[in-house]
Coordinates of C-alpha atoms in Angstrom, one line a residue:
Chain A
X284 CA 148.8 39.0 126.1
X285 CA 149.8 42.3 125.2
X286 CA 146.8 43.1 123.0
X287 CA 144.1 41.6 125.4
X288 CA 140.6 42.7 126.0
X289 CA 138.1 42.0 128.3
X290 CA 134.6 42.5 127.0
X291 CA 131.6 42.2 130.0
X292 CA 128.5 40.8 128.1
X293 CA 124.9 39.9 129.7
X294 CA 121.8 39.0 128.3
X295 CA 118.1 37.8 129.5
X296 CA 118.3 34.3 127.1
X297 CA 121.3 33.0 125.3
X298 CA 121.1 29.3 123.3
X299 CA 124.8 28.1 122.6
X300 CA 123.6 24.9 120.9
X301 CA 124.6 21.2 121.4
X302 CA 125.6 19.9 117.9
X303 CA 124.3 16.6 119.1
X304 CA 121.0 17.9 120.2
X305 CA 120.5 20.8 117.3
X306 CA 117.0 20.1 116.5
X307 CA 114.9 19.9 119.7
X308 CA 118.1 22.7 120.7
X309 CA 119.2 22.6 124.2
X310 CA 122.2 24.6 124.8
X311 CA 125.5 24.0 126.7
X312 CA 125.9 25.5 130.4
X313 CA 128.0 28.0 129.3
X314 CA 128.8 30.2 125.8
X315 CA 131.4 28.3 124.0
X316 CA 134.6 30.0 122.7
X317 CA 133.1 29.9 119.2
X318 CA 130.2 32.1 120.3
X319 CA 132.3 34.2 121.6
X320 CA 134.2 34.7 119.5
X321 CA 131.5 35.8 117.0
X322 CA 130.7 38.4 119.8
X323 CA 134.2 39.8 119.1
X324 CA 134.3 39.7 115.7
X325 CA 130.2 41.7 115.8
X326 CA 132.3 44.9 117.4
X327 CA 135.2 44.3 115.4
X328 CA 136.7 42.1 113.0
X329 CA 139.1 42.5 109.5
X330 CA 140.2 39.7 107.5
X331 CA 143.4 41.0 109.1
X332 CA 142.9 39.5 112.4
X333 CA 142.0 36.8 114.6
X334 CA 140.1 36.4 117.9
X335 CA 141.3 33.8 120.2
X336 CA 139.4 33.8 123.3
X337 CA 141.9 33.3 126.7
X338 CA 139.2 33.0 129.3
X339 CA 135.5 33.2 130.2
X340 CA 134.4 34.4 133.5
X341 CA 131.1 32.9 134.3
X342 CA 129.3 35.3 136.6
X343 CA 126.0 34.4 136.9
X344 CA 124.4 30.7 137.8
X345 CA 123.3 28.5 135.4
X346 CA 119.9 28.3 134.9
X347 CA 117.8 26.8 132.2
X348 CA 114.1 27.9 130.6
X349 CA 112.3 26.0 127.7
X350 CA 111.1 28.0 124.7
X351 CA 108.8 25.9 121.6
X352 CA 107.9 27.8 118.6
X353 CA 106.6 26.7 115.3
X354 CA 109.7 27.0 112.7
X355 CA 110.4 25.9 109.2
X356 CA 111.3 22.6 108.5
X357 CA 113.1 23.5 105.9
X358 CA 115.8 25.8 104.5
X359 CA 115.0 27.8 100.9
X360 CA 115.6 26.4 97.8
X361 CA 118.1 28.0 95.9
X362 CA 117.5 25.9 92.7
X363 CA 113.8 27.3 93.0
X364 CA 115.1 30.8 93.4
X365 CA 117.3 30.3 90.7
X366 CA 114.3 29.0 88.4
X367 CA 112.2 32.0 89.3
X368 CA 114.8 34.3 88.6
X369 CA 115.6 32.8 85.2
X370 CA 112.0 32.2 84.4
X371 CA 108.4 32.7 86.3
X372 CA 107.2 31.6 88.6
X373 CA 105.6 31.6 92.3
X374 CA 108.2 31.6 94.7
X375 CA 107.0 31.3 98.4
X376 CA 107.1 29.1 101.4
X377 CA 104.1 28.4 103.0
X378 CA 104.6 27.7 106.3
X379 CA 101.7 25.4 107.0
X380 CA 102.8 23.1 104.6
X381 CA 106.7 23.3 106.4
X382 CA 105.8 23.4 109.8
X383 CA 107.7 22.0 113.1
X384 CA 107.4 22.5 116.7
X385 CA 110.6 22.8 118.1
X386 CA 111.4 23.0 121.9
X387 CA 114.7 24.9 122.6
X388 CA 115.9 24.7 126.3
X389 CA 117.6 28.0 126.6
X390 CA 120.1 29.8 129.3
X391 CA 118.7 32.2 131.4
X392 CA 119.9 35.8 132.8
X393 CA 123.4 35.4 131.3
X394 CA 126.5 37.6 132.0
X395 CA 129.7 36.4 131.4
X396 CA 133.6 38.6 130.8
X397 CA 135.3 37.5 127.8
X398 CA 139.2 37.8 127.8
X399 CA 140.6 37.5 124.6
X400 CA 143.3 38.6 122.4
X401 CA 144.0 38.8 118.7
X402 CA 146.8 37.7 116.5
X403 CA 147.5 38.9 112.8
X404 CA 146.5 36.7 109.5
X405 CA 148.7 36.6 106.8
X406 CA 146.0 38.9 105.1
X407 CA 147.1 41.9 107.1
X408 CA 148.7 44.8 104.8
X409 CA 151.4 47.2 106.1
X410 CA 148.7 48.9 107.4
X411 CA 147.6 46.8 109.7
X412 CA 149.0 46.7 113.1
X413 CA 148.1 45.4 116.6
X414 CA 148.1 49.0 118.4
X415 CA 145.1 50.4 115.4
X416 CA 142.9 47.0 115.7
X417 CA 142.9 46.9 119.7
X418 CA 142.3 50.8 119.7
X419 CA 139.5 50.0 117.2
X420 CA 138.1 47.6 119.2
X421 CA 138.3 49.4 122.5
X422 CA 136.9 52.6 120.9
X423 CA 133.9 50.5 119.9
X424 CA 133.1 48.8 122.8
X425 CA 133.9 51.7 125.2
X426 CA 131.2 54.2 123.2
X427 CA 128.7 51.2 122.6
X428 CA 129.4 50.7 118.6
X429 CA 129.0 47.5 116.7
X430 CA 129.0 45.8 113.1
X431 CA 126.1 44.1 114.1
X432 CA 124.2 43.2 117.0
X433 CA 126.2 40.9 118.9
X434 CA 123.8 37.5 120.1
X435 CA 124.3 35.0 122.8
X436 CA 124.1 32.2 120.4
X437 CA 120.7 33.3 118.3
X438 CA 119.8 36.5 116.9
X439 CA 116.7 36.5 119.2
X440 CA 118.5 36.7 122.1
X441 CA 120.8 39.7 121.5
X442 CA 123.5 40.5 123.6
X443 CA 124.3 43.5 125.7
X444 CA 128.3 44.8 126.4
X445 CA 130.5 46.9 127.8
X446 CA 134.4 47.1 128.1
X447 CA 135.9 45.9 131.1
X448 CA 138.2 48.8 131.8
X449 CA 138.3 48.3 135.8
X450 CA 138.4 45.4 137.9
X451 CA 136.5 41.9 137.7
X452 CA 133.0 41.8 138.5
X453 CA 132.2 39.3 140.9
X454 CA 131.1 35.3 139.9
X455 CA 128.1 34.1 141.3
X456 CA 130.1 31.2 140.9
X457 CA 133.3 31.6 142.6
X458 CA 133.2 29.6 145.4
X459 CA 131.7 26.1 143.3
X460 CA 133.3 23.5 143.7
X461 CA 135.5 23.1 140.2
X462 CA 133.7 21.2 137.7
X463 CA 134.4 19.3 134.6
X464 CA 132.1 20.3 132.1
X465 CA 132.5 17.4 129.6
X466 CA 133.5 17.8 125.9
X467 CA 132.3 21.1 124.1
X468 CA 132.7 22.8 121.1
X469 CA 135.4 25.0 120.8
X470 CA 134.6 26.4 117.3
X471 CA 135.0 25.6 113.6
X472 CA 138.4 25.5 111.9
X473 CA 137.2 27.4 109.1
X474 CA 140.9 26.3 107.0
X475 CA 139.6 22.8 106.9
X476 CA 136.0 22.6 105.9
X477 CA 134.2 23.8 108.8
X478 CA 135.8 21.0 110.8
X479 CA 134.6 21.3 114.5
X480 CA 137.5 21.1 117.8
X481 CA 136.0 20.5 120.6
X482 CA 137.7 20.5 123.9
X483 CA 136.8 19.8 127.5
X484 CA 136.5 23.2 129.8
X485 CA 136.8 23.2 133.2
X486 CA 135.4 25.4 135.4
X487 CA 137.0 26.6 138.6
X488 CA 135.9 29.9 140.6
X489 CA 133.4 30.6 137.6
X490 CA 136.3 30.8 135.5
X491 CA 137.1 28.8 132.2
X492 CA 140.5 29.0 131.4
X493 CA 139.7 28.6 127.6
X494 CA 143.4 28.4 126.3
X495 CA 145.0 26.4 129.2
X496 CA 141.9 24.0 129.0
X497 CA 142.4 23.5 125.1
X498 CA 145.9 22.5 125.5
X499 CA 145.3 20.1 128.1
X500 CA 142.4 18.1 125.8
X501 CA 144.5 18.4 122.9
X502 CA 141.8 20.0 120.6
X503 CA 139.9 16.7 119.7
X504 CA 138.8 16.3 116.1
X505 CA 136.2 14.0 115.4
Chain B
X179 CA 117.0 54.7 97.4
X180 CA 120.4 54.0 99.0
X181 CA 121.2 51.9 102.1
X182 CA 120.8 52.8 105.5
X183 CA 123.9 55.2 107.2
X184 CA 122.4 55.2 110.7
X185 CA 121.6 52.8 113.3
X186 CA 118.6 52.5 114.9
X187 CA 117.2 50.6 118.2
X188 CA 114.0 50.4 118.8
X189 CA 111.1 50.3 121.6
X190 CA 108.0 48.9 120.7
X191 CA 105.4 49.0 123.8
X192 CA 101.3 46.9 122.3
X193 CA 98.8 45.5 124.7
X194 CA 95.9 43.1 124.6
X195 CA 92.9 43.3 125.9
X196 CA 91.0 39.8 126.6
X197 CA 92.8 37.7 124.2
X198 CA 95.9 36.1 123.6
X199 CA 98.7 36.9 121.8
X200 CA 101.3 34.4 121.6
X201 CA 99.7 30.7 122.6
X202 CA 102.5 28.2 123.7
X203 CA 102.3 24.9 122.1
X204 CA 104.2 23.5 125.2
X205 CA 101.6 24.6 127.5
X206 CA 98.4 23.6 125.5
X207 CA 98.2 26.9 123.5
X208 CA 97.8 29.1 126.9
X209 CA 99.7 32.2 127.0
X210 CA 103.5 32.5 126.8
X211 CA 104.8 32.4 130.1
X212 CA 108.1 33.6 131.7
X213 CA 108.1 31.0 134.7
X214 CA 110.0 32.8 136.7
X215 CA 108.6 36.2 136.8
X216 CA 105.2 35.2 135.5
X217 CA 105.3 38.2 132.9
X218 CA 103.9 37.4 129.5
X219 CA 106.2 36.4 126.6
X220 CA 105.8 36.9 122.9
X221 CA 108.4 35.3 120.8
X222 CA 110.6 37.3 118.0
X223 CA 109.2 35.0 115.1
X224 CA 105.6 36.1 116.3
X225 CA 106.1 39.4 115.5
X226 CA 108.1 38.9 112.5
X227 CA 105.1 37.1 111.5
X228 CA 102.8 39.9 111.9
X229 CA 105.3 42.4 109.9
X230 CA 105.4 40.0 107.3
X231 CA 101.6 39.7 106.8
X232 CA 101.0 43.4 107.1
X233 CA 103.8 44.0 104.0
X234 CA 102.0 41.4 102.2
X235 CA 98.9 43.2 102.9
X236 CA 99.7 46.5 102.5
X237 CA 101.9 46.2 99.1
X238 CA 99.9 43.6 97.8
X239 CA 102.7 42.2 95.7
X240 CA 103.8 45.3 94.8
X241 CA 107.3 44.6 92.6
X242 CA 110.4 44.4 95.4
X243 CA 108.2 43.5 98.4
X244 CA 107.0 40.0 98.1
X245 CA 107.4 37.9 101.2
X246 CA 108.9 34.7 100.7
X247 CA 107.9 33.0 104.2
X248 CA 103.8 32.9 103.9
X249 CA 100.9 31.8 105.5
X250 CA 98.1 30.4 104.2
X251 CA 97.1 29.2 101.1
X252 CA 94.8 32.6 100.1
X253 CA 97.9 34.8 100.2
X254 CA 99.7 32.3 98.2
X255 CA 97.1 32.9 95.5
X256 CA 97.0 36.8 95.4
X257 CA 100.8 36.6 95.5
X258 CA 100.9 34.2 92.6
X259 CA 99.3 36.5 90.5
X260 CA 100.7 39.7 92.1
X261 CA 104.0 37.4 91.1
X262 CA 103.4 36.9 87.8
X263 CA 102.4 40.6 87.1
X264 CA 105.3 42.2 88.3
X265 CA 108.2 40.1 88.9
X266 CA 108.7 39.0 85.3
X267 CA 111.5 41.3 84.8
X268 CA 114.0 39.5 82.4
X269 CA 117.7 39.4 84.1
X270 CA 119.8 42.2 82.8
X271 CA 123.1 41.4 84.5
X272 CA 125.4 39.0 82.0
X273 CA 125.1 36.6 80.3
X274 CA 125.9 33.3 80.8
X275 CA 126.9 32.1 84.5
X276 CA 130.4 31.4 84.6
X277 CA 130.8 30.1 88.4
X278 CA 129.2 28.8 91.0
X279 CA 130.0 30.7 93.4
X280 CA 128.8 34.3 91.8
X281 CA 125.6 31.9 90.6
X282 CA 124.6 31.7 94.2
X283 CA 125.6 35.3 94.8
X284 CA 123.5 36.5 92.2
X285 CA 120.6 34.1 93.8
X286 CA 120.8 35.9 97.3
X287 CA 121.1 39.2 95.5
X288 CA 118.0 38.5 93.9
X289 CA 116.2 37.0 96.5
X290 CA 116.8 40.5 98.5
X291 CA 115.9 43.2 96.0
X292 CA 112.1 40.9 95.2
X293 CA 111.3 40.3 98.9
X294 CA 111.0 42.3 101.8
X295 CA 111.8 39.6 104.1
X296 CA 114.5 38.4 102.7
X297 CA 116.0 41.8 102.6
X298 CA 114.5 43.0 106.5
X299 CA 114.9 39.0 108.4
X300 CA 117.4 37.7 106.3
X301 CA 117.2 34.0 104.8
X302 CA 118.6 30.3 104.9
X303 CA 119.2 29.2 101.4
X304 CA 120.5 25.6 100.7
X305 CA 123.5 26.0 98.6
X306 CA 126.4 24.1 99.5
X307 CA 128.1 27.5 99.2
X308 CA 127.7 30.3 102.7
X309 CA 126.8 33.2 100.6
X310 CA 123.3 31.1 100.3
X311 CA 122.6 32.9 103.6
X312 CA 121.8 36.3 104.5
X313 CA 121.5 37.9 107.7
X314 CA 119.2 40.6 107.8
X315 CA 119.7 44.0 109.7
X316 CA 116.2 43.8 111.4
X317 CA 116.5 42.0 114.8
X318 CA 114.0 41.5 117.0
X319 CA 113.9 40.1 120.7
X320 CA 111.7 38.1 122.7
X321 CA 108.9 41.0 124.1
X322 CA 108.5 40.3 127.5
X323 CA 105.1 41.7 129.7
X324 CA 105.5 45.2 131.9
X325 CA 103.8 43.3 134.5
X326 CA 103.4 39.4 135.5
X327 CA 100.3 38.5 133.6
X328 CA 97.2 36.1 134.6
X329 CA 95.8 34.1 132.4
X330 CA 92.4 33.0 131.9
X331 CA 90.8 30.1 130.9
X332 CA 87.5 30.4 129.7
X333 CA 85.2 27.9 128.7
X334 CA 83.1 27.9 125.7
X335 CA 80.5 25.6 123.8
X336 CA 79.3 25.4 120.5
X337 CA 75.9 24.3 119.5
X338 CA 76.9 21.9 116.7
X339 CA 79.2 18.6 116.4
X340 CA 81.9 17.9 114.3
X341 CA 81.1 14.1 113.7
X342 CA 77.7 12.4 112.9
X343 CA 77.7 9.7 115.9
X344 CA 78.5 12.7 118.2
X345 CA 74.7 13.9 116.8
X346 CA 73.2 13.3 120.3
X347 CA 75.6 15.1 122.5
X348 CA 74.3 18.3 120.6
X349 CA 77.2 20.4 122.0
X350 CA 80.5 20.6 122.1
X351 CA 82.8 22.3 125.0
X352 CA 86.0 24.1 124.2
X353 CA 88.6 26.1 126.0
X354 CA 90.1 29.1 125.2
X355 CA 93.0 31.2 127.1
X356 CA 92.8 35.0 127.1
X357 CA 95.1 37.4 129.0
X358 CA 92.7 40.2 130.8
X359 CA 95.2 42.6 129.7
X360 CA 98.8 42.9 129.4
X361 CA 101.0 45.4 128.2
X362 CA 103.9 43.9 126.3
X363 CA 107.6 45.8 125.5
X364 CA 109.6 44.8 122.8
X365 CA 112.9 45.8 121.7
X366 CA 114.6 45.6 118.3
X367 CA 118.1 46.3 116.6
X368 CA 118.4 47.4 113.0
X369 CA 122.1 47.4 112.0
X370 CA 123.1 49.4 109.3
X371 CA 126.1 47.1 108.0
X372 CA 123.9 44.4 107.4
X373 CA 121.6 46.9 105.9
X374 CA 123.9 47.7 103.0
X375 CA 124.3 44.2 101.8
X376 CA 120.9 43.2 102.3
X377 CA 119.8 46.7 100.5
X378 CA 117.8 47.2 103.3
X379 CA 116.6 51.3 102.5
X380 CA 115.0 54.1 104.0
X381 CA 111.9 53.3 102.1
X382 CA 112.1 50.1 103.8
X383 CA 112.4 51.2 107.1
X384 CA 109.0 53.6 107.0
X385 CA 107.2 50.7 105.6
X386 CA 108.9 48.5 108.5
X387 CA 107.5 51.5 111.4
X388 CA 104.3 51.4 109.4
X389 CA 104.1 47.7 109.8
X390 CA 104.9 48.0 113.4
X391 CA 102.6 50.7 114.3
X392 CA 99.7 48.9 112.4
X393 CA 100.0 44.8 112.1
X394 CA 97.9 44.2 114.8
X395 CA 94.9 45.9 113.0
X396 CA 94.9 43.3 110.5
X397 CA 95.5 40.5 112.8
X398 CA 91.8 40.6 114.4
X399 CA 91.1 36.8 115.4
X400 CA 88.8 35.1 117.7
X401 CA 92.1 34.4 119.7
X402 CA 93.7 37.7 119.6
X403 CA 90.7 39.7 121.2
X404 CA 92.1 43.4 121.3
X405 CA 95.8 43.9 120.4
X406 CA 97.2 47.2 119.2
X407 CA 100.0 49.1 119.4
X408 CA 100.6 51.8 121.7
X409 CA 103.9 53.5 121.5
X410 CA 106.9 53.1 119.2
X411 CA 110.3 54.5 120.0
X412 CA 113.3 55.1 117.8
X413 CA 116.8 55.7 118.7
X414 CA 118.3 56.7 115.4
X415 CA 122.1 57.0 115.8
X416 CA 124.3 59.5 114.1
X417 CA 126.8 57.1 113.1
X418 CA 126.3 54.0 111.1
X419 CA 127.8 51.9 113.4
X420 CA 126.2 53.3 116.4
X421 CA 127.0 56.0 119.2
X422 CA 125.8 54.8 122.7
X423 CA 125.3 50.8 124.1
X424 CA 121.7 49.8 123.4
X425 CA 120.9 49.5 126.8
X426 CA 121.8 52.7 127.9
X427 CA 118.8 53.7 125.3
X428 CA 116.6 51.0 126.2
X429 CA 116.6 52.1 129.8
X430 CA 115.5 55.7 128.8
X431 CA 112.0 54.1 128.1
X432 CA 110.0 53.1 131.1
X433 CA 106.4 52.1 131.7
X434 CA 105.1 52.6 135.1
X435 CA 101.7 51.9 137.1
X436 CA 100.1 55.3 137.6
X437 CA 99.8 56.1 141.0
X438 CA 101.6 53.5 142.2
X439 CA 101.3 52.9 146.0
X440 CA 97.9 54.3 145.9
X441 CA 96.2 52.1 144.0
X442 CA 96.1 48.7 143.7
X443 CA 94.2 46.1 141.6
X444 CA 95.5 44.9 138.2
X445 CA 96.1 47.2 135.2
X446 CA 93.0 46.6 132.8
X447 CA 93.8 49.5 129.9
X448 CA 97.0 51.3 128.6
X449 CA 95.5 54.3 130.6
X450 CA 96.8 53.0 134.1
X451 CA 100.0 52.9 132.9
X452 CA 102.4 55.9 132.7
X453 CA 105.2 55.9 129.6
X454 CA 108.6 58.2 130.2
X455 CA 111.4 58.8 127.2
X456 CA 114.3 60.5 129.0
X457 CA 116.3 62.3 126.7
X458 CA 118.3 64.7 129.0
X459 CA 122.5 63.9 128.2
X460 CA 122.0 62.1 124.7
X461 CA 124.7 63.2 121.8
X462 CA 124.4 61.8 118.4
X463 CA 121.4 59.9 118.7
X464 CA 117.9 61.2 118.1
X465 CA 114.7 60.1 120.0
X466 CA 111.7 59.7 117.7
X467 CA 108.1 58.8 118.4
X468 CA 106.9 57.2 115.8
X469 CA 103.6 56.5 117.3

């Protein structure tokens, strides 16, 4: 854990979605590792490294809001696209045709601290060493820099950070009772077509002990 | 034009007056509501809807700034024909498509330099490939209300029917939901990363301000009532990757009551509220008021 960060993020909505409920989206109590991870990798990321998230500090309660919009029912069609761009032709949605209400029950007033560390891929150069990426990364996060716009599981709800440089800031939660918060995604193993691992967090003081409760569920594969 | 090398954040600050401007069709098409503060909400999409419809407007299917999500069948039309005209360009690059992957490579690339949305919002394309998707650098967030809002129902009735056997009830009552007036903030992100493989440009981002400075004027409706917008701020950062946390920037922006603690009553025009930029201590990013 020599090349750990802690990264304090907050936001007014976040959506981490349930696979099983992805169309009328409701989201998980908490951010999953996955999300987080894609936090990280929004300040900072190279083919040369990867995130693995230790722990997630849950500050604030969990508290849930429902959003419906009217969205697409459908994704773009690349053979169209292809068609038009080979040929003519109108190319358009229209989203009357397309249309779907769609209620999303979404996470309110989040703020959690992500611990994490990264290892080195096999794609990392002679360059690459763990001192340049972590100073990298805390460079970034100290002066407010990013790839992208971090999100808290959508790009609508964008999320806010800063480095943690000084102590914890206190959980809301930390005197709950520990809770099991049943099985949850722990992110996609990319190596093996997208294949989800899921694993079964709990939370104890408002504290997730991601890599602890990962090898205790034995990432499960469906 | 080349891609973006800055960053920029963005404050957008629009009001309505009498009307509504975001119905939620959880709620029976009254005015989005934030339950627990009771200030108005209006959704990302919303406004992305708005910016699209103004771009199709105001380019009028100029070549490079279709917009591939539309609404209604009227636009279609014009933009079949705008289509036709200008987007018949015959592909320059190669010959024959050797792979898959590049095919649908080529495809996204395509889809960004013909439509502004594509390019600005980014797209979902189903190919069983990833680089069928494309995240765009323009992100917006949900705009929330300065103030809790109240909204109104008001009745209304028409003097005709719909439906022959209805003939002798003569009228018809309906309902429709206004806000009195609100005054909504919303905040956006426009990453310059993104920008550069989206080819997101500079020419794109005026027409972007313009949009957001003017959609409302073309989105008059019987539901909308009065809707402009008021102020637009830009934090345009020195470095391509950004110089100071967004919400240090967002919090330089604040909208007060005027003569708070004096007066009371609710705000009824952009006049009783008081806007403040403070831009004392700022390095490396520049404040502009684009409206």
């Amino acid at each position: 854990m020599a090349y750990g960060i802690a990264l304090h993020v907050w936001g007014e909505y976040a959506l981490f979605t349930r696979p099983e409920t992805k169309s009328e989206r409701m989201s998980y109590e908490v951010i999953t590792p996955s999300a987080a991870r894609g936090i990280l990798e929004a300040i900072h990321w190279k083919p040369a490294i990867r995130w693995f998230i230790d722990k997630l500090h849950i500050l604030n309660p969990v508290c849930f809001d429902s959003i419906r919009r009217n969205e697409l029912a459908c994704k773009g069609s690349a053979q169209n696209a292809l068609q038009a761009m080979k040929k003519s032709g109108p190319l358009h949605i229209a989203v009357e045709d397309v249309r779907q209400q769609r209620a999303a029950l979404v996470l309110r007033r989040v703020a959690y601290v992500i611990e994490a560390h990264f290892e080195l891929t096999d794609k990392a150069g002679p360059d690459d060493n763990e001192g340049k990426h972590l100073d990298i990364f805390n460079r970034r996060a100290r002066t407010g820099q990013c790839f992208h716009r971090p999100c808290l599981g959508c790009r609508e709800f964008p999320a806010h950070f800063s480095l943690l440089e000084g102590s914890l800031p206190p959980s809301q939660l930390a005197d709950d009772a520990p809770r099991d918060l049943g099985w949850m995604l722990y992110d996609l193993d990319f190596a093996h077509n997208m294949q989800p691992i899921f694993y079964r967090p709990r939370l104890a003081g408002g504290v997730i002990d991601v890599a602890d409760c990962l090898r205790r569920s034995g990432e499960a594969r469906p | 034009m080349s891609a973006l090398a800055n960053r920029y954040e963005f404050v957008l600050l629009f009001d309505v007056e009498n009307g509504n401007p975001n119905g939620d069709p959880d709620a029976g098409n009254l005015p989005r509501i934030d339950p627990e503060t009771g200030c108005g909400l209006v959704t990302d999409v919303c406004l992305k809807r708005k910016i699209r419809n103004y771009v199709g407007l105001a380019k009028n299917g100029e070549e490079g700034f279709n917009i591939y999500i539309q609404e209604k069948a009227v636009l279609n039309q014009r933009h079949e024909q705008a289509y036709k005209a200008c987007a018949l360009e015959p592909d320059k690059n190669g010959k024959r498509l050797p792979k898959k992957a590049e095919d649908a490579a080529r495809v996204t690339a395509w889809m960004c330099a013909n439509f502004y949305d594509v390019r600005a919002f980014g797209a979902v394309m189903s190919t069983e490939i990833n680089c069928g998707q494309v995240r765009g650098p323009v992100q917006l967030a949900f705009a929330r209300s300065v103030e809790p809002i109240v909204p109104q129902e008001v009745s209304i009735t028409r003097m005709a029917v719909t439906n022959e056997k209805d003939l002798e009830k003569e009228r018809t009552m309906g309902r429709k939901a206004i806000v009195p007036y609100g005054l909504y903030r919303a905040e956006g992100y426009i990453s310059a990363p993104f920008a550069e493989k989206t080819g997101f440009d500079e020419n794109d981002l005026e027409l972007l301000w313009e949009a957001l400075r003017t959609m409302f004027e073309h989105d008059h409706s019987a539901a909308r009532g009065k809707m402009s917008s008021r102020k637009l701020f830009v934090f345009k950062h020195a470095n391509r990757l950004g110089n100071t946390p967004a919400h240090a920037l967002f919090e330089r922006v604040t909208v007060t009551r005027k003569g708070s603690g004096t007066v009371a009553g609710p705000a009824r025009a952009f006049s009783d509220y008081d806007v403040q930029v403070r831009r004392d201590g700022l390095e490396s990013v520049e404040i502009l008021e684009k409206l």
